[in-house]
Coordinates of C-alpha atoms in Angstrom, one line a residue:
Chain A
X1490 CA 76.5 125.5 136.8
X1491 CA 77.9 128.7 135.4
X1492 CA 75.5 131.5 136.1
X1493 CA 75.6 135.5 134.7
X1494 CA 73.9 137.5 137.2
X1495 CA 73.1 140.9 137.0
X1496 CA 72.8 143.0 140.2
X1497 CA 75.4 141.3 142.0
X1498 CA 76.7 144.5 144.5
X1499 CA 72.8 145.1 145.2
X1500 CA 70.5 143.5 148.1
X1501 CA 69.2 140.8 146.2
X1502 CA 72.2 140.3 144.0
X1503 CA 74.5 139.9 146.7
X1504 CA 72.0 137.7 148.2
X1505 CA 72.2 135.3 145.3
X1506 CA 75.5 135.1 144.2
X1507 CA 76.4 134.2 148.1
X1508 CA 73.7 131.7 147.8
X1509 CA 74.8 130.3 144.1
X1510 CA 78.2 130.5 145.0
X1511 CA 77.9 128.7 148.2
X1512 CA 76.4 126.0 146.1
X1513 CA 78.9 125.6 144.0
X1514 CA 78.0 127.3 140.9
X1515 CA 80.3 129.8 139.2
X1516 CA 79.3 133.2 138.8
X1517 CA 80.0 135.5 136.1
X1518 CA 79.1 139.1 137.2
X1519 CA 77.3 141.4 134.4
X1520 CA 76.9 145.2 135.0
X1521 CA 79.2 148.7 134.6
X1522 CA 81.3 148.4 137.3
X1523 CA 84.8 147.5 137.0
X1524 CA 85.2 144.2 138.4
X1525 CA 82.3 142.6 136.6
X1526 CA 83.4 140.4 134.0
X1527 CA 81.1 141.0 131.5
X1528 CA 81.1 144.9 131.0
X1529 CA 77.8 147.0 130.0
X1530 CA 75.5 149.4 131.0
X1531 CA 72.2 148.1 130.9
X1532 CA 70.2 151.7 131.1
X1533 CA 72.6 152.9 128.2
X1534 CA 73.8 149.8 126.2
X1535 CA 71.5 147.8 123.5
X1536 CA 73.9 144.9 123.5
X1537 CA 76.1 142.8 125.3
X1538 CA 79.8 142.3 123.9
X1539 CA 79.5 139.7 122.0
X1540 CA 80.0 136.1 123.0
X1541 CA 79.6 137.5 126.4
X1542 CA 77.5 134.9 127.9
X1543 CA 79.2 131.8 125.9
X1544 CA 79.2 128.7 128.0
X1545 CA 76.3 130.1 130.6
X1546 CA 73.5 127.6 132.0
X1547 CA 71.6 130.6 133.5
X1548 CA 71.2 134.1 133.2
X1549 CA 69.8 135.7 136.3
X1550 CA 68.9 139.4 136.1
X1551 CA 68.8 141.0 139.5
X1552 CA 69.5 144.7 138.1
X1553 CA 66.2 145.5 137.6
X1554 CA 64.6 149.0 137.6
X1555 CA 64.8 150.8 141.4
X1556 CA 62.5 153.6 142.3
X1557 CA 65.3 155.9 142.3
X1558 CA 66.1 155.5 138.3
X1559 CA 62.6 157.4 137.5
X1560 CA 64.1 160.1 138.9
X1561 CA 64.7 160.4 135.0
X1562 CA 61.9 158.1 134.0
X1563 CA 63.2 158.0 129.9
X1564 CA 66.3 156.8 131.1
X1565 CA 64.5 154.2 134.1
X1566 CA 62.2 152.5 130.8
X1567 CA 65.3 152.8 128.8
X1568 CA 67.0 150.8 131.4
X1569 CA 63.9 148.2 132.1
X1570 CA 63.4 147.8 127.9
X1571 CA 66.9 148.3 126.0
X1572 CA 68.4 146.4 129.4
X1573 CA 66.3 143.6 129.9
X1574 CA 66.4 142.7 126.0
X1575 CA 70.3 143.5 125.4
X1576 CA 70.8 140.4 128.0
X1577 CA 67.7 138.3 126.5
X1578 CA 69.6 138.7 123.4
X1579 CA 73.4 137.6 124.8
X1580 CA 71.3 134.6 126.5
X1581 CA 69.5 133.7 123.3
X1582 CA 73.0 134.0 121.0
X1583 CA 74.4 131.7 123.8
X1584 CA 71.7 129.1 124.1
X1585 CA 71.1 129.7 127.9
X1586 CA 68.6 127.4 129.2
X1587 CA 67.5 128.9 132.1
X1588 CA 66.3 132.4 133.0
X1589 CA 65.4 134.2 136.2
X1590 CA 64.4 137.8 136.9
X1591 CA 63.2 139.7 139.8
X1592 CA 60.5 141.5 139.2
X1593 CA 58.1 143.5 142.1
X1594 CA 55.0 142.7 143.9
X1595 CA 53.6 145.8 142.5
X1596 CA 53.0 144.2 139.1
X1597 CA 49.5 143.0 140.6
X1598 CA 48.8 147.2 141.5
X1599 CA 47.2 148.5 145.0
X1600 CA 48.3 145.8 147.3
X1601 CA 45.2 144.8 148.9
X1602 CA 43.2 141.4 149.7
X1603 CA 44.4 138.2 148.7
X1604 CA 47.4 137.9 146.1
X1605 CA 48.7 135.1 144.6
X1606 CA 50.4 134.0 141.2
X1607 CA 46.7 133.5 139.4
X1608 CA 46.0 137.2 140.7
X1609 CA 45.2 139.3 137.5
X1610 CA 48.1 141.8 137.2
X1611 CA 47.6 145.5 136.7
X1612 CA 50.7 147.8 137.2
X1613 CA 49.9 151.3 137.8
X1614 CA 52.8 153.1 138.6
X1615 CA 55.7 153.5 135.9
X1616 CA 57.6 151.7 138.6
X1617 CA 55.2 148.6 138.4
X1618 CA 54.7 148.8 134.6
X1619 CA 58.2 149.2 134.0
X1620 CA 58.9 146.1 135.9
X1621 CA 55.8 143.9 133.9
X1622 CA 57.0 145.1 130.4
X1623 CA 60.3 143.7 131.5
X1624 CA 58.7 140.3 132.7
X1625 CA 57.3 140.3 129.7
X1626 CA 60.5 140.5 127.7
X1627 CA 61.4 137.4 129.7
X1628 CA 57.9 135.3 128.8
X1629 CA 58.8 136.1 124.9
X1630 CA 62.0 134.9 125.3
X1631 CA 61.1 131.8 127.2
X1632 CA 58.7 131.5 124.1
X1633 CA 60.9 131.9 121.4
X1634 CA 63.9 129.6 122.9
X1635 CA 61.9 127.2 125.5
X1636 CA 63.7 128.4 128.7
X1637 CA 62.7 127.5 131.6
X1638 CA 62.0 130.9 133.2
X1639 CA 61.4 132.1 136.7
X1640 CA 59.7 135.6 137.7
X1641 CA 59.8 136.8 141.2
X1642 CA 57.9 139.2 142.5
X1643 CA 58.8 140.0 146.4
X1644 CA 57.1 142.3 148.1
X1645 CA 59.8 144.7 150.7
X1646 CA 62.9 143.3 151.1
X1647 CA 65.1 143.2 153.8
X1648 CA 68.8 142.2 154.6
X1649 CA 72.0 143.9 155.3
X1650 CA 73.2 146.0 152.5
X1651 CA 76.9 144.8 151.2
X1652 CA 78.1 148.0 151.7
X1653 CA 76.1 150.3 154.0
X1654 CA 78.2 153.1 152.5
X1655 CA 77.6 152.5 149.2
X1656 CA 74.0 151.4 149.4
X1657 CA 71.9 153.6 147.1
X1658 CA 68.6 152.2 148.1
X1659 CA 67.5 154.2 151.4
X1660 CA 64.2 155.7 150.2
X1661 CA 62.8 151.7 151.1
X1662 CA 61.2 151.5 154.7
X1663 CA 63.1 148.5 155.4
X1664 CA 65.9 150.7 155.4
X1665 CA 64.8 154.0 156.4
X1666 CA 62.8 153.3 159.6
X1667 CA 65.5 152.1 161.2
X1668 CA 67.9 154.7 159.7
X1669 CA 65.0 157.3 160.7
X1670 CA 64.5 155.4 164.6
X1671 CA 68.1 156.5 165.3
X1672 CA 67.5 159.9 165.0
X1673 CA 64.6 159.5 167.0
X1674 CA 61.3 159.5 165.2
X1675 CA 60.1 158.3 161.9
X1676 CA 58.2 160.0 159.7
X1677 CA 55.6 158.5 157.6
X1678 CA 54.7 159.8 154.6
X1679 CA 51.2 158.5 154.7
X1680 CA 49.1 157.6 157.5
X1681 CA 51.0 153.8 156.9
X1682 CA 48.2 151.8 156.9
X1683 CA 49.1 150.0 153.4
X1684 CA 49.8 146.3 154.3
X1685 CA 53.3 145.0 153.3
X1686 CA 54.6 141.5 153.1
X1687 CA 58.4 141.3 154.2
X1688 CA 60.7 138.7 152.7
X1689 CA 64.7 138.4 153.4
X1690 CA 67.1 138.8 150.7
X1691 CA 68.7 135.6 151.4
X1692 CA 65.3 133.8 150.9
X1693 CA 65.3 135.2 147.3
X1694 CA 68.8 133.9 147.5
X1695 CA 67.3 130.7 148.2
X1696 CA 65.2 130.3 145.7
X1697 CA 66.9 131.6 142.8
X1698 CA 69.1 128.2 144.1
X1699 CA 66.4 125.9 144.4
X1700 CA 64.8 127.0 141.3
X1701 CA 68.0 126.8 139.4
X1702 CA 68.4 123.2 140.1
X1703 CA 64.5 122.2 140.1
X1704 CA 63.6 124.5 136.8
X1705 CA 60.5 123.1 135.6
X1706 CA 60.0 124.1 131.8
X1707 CA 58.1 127.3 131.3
X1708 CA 57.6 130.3 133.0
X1709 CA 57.2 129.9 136.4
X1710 CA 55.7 133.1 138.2
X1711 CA 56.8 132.9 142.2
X1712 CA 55.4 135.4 145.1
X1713 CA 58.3 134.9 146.9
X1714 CA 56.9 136.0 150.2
X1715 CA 58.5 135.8 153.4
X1716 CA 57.2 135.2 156.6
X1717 CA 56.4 138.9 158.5
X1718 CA 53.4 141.1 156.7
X1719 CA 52.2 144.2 158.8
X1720 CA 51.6 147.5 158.2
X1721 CA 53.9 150.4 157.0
X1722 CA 52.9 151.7 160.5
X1723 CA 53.4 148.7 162.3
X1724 CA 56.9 148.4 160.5
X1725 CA 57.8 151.7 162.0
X1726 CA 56.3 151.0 165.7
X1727 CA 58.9 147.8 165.8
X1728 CA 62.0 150.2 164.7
X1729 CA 61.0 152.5 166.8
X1730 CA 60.5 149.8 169.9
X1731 CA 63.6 148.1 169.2
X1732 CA 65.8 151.4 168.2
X1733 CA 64.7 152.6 171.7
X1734 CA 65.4 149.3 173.3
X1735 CA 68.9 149.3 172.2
X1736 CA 69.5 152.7 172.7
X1737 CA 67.2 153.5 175.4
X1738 CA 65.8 156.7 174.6
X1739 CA 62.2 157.5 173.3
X1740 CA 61.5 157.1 169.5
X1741 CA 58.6 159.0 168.3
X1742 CA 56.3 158.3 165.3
X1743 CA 54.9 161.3 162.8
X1744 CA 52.0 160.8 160.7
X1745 CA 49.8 162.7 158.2
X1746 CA 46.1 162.0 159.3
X1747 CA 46.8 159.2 161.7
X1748 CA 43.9 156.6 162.9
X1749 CA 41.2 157.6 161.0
X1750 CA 42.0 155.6 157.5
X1751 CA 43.7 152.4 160.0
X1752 CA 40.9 150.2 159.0
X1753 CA 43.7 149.1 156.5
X1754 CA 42.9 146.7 153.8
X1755 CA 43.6 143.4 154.0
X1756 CA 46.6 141.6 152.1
X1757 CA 47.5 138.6 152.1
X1758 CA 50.6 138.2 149.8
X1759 CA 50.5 134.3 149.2
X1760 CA 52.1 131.5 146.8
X1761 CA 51.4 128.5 144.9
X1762 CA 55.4 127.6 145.0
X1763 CA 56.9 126.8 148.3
X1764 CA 56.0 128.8 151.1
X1765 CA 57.6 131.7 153.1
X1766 CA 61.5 132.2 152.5
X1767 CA 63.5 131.4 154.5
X1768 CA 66.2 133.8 156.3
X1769 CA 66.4 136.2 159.3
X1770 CA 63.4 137.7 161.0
X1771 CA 62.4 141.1 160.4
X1772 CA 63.0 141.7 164.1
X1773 CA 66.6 140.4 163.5
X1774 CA 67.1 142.8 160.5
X1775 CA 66.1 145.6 162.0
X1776 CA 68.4 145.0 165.1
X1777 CA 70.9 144.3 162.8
X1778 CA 70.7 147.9 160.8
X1779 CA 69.8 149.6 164.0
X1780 CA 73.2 147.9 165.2
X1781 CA 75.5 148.8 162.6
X1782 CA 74.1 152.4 161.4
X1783 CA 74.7 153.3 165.3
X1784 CA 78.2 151.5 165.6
X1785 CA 79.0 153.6 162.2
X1786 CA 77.6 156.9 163.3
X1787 CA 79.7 157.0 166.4
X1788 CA 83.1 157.7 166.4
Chain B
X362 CA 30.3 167.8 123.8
X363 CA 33.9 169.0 123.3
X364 CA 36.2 166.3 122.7
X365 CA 40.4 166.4 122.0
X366 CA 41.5 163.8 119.5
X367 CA 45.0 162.5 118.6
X368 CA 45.3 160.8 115.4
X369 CA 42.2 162.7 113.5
X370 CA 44.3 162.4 110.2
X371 CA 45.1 157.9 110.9
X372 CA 42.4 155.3 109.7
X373 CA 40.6 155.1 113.3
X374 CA 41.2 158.5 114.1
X375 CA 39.3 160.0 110.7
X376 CA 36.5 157.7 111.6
X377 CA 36.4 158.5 115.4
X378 CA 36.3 162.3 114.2
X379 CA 33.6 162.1 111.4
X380 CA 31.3 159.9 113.7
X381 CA 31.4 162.5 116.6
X382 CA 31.2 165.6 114.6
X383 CA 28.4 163.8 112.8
X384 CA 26.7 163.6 115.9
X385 CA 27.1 167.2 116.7
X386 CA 30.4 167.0 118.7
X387 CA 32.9 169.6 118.8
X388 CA 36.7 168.2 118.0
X389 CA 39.8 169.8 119.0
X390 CA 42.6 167.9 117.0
X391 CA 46.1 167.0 118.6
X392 CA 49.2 166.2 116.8
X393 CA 51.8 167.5 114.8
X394 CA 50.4 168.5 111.8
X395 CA 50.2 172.1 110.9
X396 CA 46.2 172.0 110.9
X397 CA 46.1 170.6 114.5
X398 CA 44.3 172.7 117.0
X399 CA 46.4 171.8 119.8
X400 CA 50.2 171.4 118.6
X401 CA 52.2 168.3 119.8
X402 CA 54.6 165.7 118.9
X403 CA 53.8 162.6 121.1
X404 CA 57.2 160.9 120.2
X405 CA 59.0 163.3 121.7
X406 CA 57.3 166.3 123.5
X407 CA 56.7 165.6 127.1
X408 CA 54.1 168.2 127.8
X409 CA 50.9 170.0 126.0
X410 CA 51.3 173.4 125.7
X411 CA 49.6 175.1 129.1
X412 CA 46.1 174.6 129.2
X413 CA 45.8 173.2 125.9
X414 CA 42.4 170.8 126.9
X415 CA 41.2 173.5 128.8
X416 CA 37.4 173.4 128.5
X417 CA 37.4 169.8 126.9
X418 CA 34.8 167.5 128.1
X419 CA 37.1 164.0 126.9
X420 CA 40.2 162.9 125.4
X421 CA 40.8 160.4 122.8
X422 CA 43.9 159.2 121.7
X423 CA 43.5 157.3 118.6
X424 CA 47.3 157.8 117.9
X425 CA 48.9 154.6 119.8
X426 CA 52.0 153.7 118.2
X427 CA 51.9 151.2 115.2
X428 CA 53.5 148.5 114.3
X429 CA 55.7 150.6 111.6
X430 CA 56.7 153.0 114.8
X431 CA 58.8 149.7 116.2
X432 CA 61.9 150.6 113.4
X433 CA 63.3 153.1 116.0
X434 CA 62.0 151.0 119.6
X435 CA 63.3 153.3 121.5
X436 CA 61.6 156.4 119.7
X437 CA 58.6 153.8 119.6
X438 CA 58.3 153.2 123.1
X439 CA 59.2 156.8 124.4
X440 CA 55.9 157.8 122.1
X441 CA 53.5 155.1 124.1
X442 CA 54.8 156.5 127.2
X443 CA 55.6 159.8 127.5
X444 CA 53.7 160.7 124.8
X445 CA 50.7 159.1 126.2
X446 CA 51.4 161.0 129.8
X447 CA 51.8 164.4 127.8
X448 CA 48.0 163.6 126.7
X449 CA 47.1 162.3 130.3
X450 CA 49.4 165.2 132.4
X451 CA 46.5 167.5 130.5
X452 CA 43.3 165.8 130.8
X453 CA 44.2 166.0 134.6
X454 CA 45.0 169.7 134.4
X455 CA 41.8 170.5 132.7
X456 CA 39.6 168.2 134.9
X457 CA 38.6 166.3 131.6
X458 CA 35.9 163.6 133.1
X459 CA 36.2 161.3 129.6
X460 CA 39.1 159.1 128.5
X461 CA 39.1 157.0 126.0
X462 CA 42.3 154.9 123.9
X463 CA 42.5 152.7 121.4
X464 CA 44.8 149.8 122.2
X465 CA 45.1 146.4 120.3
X466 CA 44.0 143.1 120.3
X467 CA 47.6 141.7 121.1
X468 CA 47.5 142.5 124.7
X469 CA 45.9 139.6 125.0
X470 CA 49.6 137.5 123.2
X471 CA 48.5 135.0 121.0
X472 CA 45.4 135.8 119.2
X473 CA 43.6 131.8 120.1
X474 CA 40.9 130.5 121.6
X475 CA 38.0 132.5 123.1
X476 CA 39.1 135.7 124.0
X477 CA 37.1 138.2 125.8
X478 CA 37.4 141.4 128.2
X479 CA 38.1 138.8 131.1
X480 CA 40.9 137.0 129.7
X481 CA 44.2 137.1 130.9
X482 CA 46.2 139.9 129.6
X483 CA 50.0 138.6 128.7
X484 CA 51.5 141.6 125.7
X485 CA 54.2 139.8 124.1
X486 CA 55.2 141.7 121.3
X487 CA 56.8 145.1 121.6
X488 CA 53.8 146.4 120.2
X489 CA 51.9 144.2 122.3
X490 CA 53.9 145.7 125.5
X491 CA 53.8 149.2 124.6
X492 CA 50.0 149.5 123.8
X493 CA 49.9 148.0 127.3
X494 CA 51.4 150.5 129.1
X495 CA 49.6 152.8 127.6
X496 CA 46.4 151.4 128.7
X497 CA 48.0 151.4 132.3
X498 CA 49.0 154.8 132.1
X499 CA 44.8 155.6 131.5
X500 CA 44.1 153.3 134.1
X501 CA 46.3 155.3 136.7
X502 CA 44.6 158.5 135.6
X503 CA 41.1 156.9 135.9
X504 CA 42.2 156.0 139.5
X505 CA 44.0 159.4 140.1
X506 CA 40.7 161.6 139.1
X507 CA 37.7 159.4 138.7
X508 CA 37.4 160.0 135.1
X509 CA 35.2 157.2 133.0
X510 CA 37.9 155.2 130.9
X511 CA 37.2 153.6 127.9
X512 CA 40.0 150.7 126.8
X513 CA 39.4 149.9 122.8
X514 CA 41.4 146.6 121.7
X515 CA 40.1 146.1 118.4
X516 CA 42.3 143.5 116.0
X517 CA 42.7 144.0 112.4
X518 CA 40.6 147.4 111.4
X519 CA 40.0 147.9 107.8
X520 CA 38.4 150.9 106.2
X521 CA 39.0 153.7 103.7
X522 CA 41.9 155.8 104.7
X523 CA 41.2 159.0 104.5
X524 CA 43.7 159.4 102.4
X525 CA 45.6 156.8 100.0
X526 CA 48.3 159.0 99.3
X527 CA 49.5 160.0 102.5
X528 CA 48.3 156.5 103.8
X529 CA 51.2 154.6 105.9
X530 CA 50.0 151.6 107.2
X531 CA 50.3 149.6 104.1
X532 CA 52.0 146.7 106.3
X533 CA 48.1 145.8 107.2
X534 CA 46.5 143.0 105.5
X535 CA 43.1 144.9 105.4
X536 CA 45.1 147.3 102.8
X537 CA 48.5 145.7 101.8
X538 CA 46.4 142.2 100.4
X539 CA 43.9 144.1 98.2
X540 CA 47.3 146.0 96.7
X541 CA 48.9 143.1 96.2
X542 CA 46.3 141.5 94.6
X543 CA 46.2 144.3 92.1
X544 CA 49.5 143.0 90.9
X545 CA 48.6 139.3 90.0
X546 CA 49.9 137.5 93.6
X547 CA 49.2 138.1 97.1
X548 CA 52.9 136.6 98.8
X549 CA 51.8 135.8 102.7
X550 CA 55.1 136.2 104.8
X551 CA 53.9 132.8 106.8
X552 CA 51.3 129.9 106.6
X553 CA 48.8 132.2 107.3
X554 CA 47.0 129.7 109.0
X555 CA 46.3 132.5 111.9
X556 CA 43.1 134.0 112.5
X557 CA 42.5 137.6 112.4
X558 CA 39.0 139.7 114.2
X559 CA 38.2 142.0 111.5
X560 CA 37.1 145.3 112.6
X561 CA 35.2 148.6 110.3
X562 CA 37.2 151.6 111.6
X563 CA 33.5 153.2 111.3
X564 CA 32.5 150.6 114.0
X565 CA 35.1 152.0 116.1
X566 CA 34.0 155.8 115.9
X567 CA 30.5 154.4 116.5
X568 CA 32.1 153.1 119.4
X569 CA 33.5 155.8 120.4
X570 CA 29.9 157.9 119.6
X571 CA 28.3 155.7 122.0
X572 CA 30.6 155.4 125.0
X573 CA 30.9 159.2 124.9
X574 CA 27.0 159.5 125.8
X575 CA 26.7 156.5 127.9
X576 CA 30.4 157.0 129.5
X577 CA 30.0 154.3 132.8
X578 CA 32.2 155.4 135.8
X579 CA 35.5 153.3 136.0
X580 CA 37.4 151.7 133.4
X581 CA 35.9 150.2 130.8
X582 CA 37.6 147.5 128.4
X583 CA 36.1 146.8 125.1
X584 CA 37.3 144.4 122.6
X585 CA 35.5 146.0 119.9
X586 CA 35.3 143.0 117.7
X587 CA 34.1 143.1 114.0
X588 CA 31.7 140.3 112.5
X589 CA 34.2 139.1 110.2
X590 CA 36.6 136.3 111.5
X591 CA 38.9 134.1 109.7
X592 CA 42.5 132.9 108.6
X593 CA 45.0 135.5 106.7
X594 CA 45.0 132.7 104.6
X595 CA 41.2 133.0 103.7
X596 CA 41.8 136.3 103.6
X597 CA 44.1 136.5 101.4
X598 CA 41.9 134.2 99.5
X599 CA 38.8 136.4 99.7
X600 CA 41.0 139.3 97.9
X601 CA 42.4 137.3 95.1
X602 CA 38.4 136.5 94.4
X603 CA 37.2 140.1 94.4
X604 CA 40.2 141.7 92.9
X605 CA 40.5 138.9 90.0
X606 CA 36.2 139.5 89.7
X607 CA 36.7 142.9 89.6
X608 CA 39.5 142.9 86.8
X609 CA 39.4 139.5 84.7
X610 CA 42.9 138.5 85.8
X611 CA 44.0 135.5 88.0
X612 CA 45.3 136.2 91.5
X613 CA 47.8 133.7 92.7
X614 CA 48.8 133.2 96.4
X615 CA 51.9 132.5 97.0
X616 CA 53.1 131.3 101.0
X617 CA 55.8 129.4 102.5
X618 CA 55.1 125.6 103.8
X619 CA 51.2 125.9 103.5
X620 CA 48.7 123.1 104.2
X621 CA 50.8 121.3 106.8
X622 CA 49.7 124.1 109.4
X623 CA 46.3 124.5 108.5
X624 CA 44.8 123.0 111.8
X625 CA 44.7 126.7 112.8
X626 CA 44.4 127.6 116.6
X627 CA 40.9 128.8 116.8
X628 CA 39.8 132.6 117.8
X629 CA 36.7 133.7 118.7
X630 CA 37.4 136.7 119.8
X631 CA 34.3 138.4 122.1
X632 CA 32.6 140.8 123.9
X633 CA 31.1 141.6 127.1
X634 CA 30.9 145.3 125.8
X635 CA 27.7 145.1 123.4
X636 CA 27.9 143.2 120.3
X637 CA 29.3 143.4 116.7
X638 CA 30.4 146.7 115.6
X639 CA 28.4 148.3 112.7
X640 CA 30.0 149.3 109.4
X641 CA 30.9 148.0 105.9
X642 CA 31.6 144.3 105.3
X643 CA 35.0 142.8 104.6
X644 CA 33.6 142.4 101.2
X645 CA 32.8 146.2 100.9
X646 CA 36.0 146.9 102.1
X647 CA 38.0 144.9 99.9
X648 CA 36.2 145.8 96.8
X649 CA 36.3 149.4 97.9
X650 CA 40.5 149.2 98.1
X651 CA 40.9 147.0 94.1
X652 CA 38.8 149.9 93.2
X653 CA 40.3 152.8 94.3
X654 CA 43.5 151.6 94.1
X655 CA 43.1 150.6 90.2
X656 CA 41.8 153.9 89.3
X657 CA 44.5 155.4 90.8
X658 CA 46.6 153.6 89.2
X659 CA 45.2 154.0 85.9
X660 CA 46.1 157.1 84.0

């Protein structure tokens, strides 16, 4: 299958076109940098060059808005609106049948007690909404042009960044725990008692593969979860166990207001299609970044 | 009570505004016209002046972007959003307690089957999407300060504008039918086989009236339905007989591929949120329209 994917030098990008390439598919890379072959900037640019997604079976868009675009949040909407539809449109003008974005857990708002894919959404930040209006670009295309259309919504992801020094994305916990243990102590922002469920990249890597080849018609809406869910606290007590493991000094933990708000609520970040992704452990990941952010810091 | 408006001088806006100051209200107009009290242009200011709602007891914003706004998106969009969290930014500087916005019907997607407050949301359209947000942004400032939040989603509103000259939404059946039917033929754009809520924009300022005094903590979602419901088709129809009563002439409809499509999804479209709104019939309204537009047109 020939596949555009957007996203491809991010974590889940990278996850994906190793996982689509490794089953044979052809990629054809869509974003600003250089070495893409199809050239645009989805937070300035309302269109694709045209023709650019000729001969494609799929479009998967893993490019989607980050937390750090609202640091101008015209330009973050801009990106998740004028984007979104400028690739909709190639894919229409090219006939491609299937479709695939990666949206956020954050689409259903606060993420408490049971969530599955016939949990009402409610997206509250500009991050989450952002994210939904773009889904929702997706659903009319899929309506307009009957492809079959797949909307993940992970939760944290994990993995090792393709290029630690060019990774952009350190302000997730995933990353910055175990960035933070090697200091020796992690700060929390909050007392970290907000539940998180943890999926690998390559598991979305995964199923972008198995969907690809399985696409029922429709949309299909898909969790995604992986196997660990704890607590942002929790999260940080393991880096801070295994950065001090590995290293073998003390790693402390800061946090505004600590025990008194840890009757946390339950979540439970379920789905009707599959189960838990498949990949490393969270342990692993976090021995893995520990690993290679100390091998890099040292001369 | 002391309540900010947007959109006094739009067709819901004018009635929201007469109905409260009927009822002794005190009304502090925002927008961009000269005569505004508090100066702002939502499509592309991204603040109130400093303290601008100070001393208001609720805010609301009957100037949600139309369908018209949607021939610049981008301007279109930036107006539901920023402009909607330049209104919000200062009800939460002035501790307003009240929040109330009118949103659309088409949140919902297709307008079929029974839809009430607990349907499934799924905003397909542009307009669809960027009334949505805008809700969401009023959900997230309920949840930030505990103000009561009113949702509006009312479908096709119909009333006198307050003005037919400066009038702009003449892309609405409710107004652009009984015009057309003025000229001898009402042309439908499609089979018209689609059925429309119908909605008096006084209902909607009795609305408003009422869920002012009676404001429930938390965030409440009305669908504000009218007692009239049918096709645009019978619709249509229902203008051609009044304005060809009214003025001796035949009135033709004209649409493309007609009767084939005419097993029309059905609406009822419900609420949880009291009952019917009050005002002038569809009748009334129509009749009101051939009349004041023939005079007018009359030398």
């Amino acid at each position: 299958m020939r596949i555009a994917l957007s996203g491809a030098s991010g974590l889940i990008g990278h996850a994906v076109a190793k996982a689509l390439a490794g089953a044979g598919h052809e990629i054809v890379t869509v974003g600003r940098a250089p070495d893409c072959a199809v050239r645009v900037d989805l937070a300035t640019d309302a269109n694709l060059p045209a023709g650019a997604l000729k001969g494609c079976d799929a479009l998967v868009h893993a490019a989607g808005v980050t937390d750090e675009d609202f640091a101008d949040r015209d330009a973050a909407f801009a990106k998740a609106l004028r984007g979104t539809s400028a690739l909709l449109g190639a894919a229409r003008d090219a006939g491609v049948g299937r479709l695939a974005y990666f949206s956020s857990a954050h689409v259903y708002g606060p993420l408490e007690g049971r969530l599955d894919e016939a949990s009402p959404v409610n997206p509250l930040s500009d991050y989450a909404i952002a994210h939904y209006a773009a889904e929702q670009l997706f659903r009319r295309s899929a309506r307009m042009t009957g492809a079959a259309t797949l909307l993940a919504r992970p939760c944290a992801v994990y993995g090792m960044p393709p290029s630690l020094e060019r990774f952009a994305r350190w302000t997730l916990i995933p990353f910055d725990f175990p960035r933070q243990a090697l200091g020796g102590a992690i700060v929390l922002k909050s007392h970290g008692s907000q539940r998180r469920n943890f999926v690998p990249a390559e598991g979305l890597g995964a199923l972008a593969g198995w969907w690809l080849e399985n696409a029922a018609s429709g949309v299909t809406v898909a969790n995604a979860p992986g196997k660990a869910e704890c607590t942002v606290y929790e999260f940080a007590s393991l880096c801070a166990k295994i950065a001090s493991g590995e290293n073998g000094r003390p790693v402390a933990i800061e946090r505004p207001g600590p025990a008194a708000q840890d009757g946390a609520p339950a979540l439970e970040y379920l789905t009707r299609v599959g189960g838990h992704l498949p990949g490393p452990s969270l342990e692993e990941h976090v021995r893995g970044m520990v690993r290679a952010l100390g091998t890099k810091a040292s001369p």
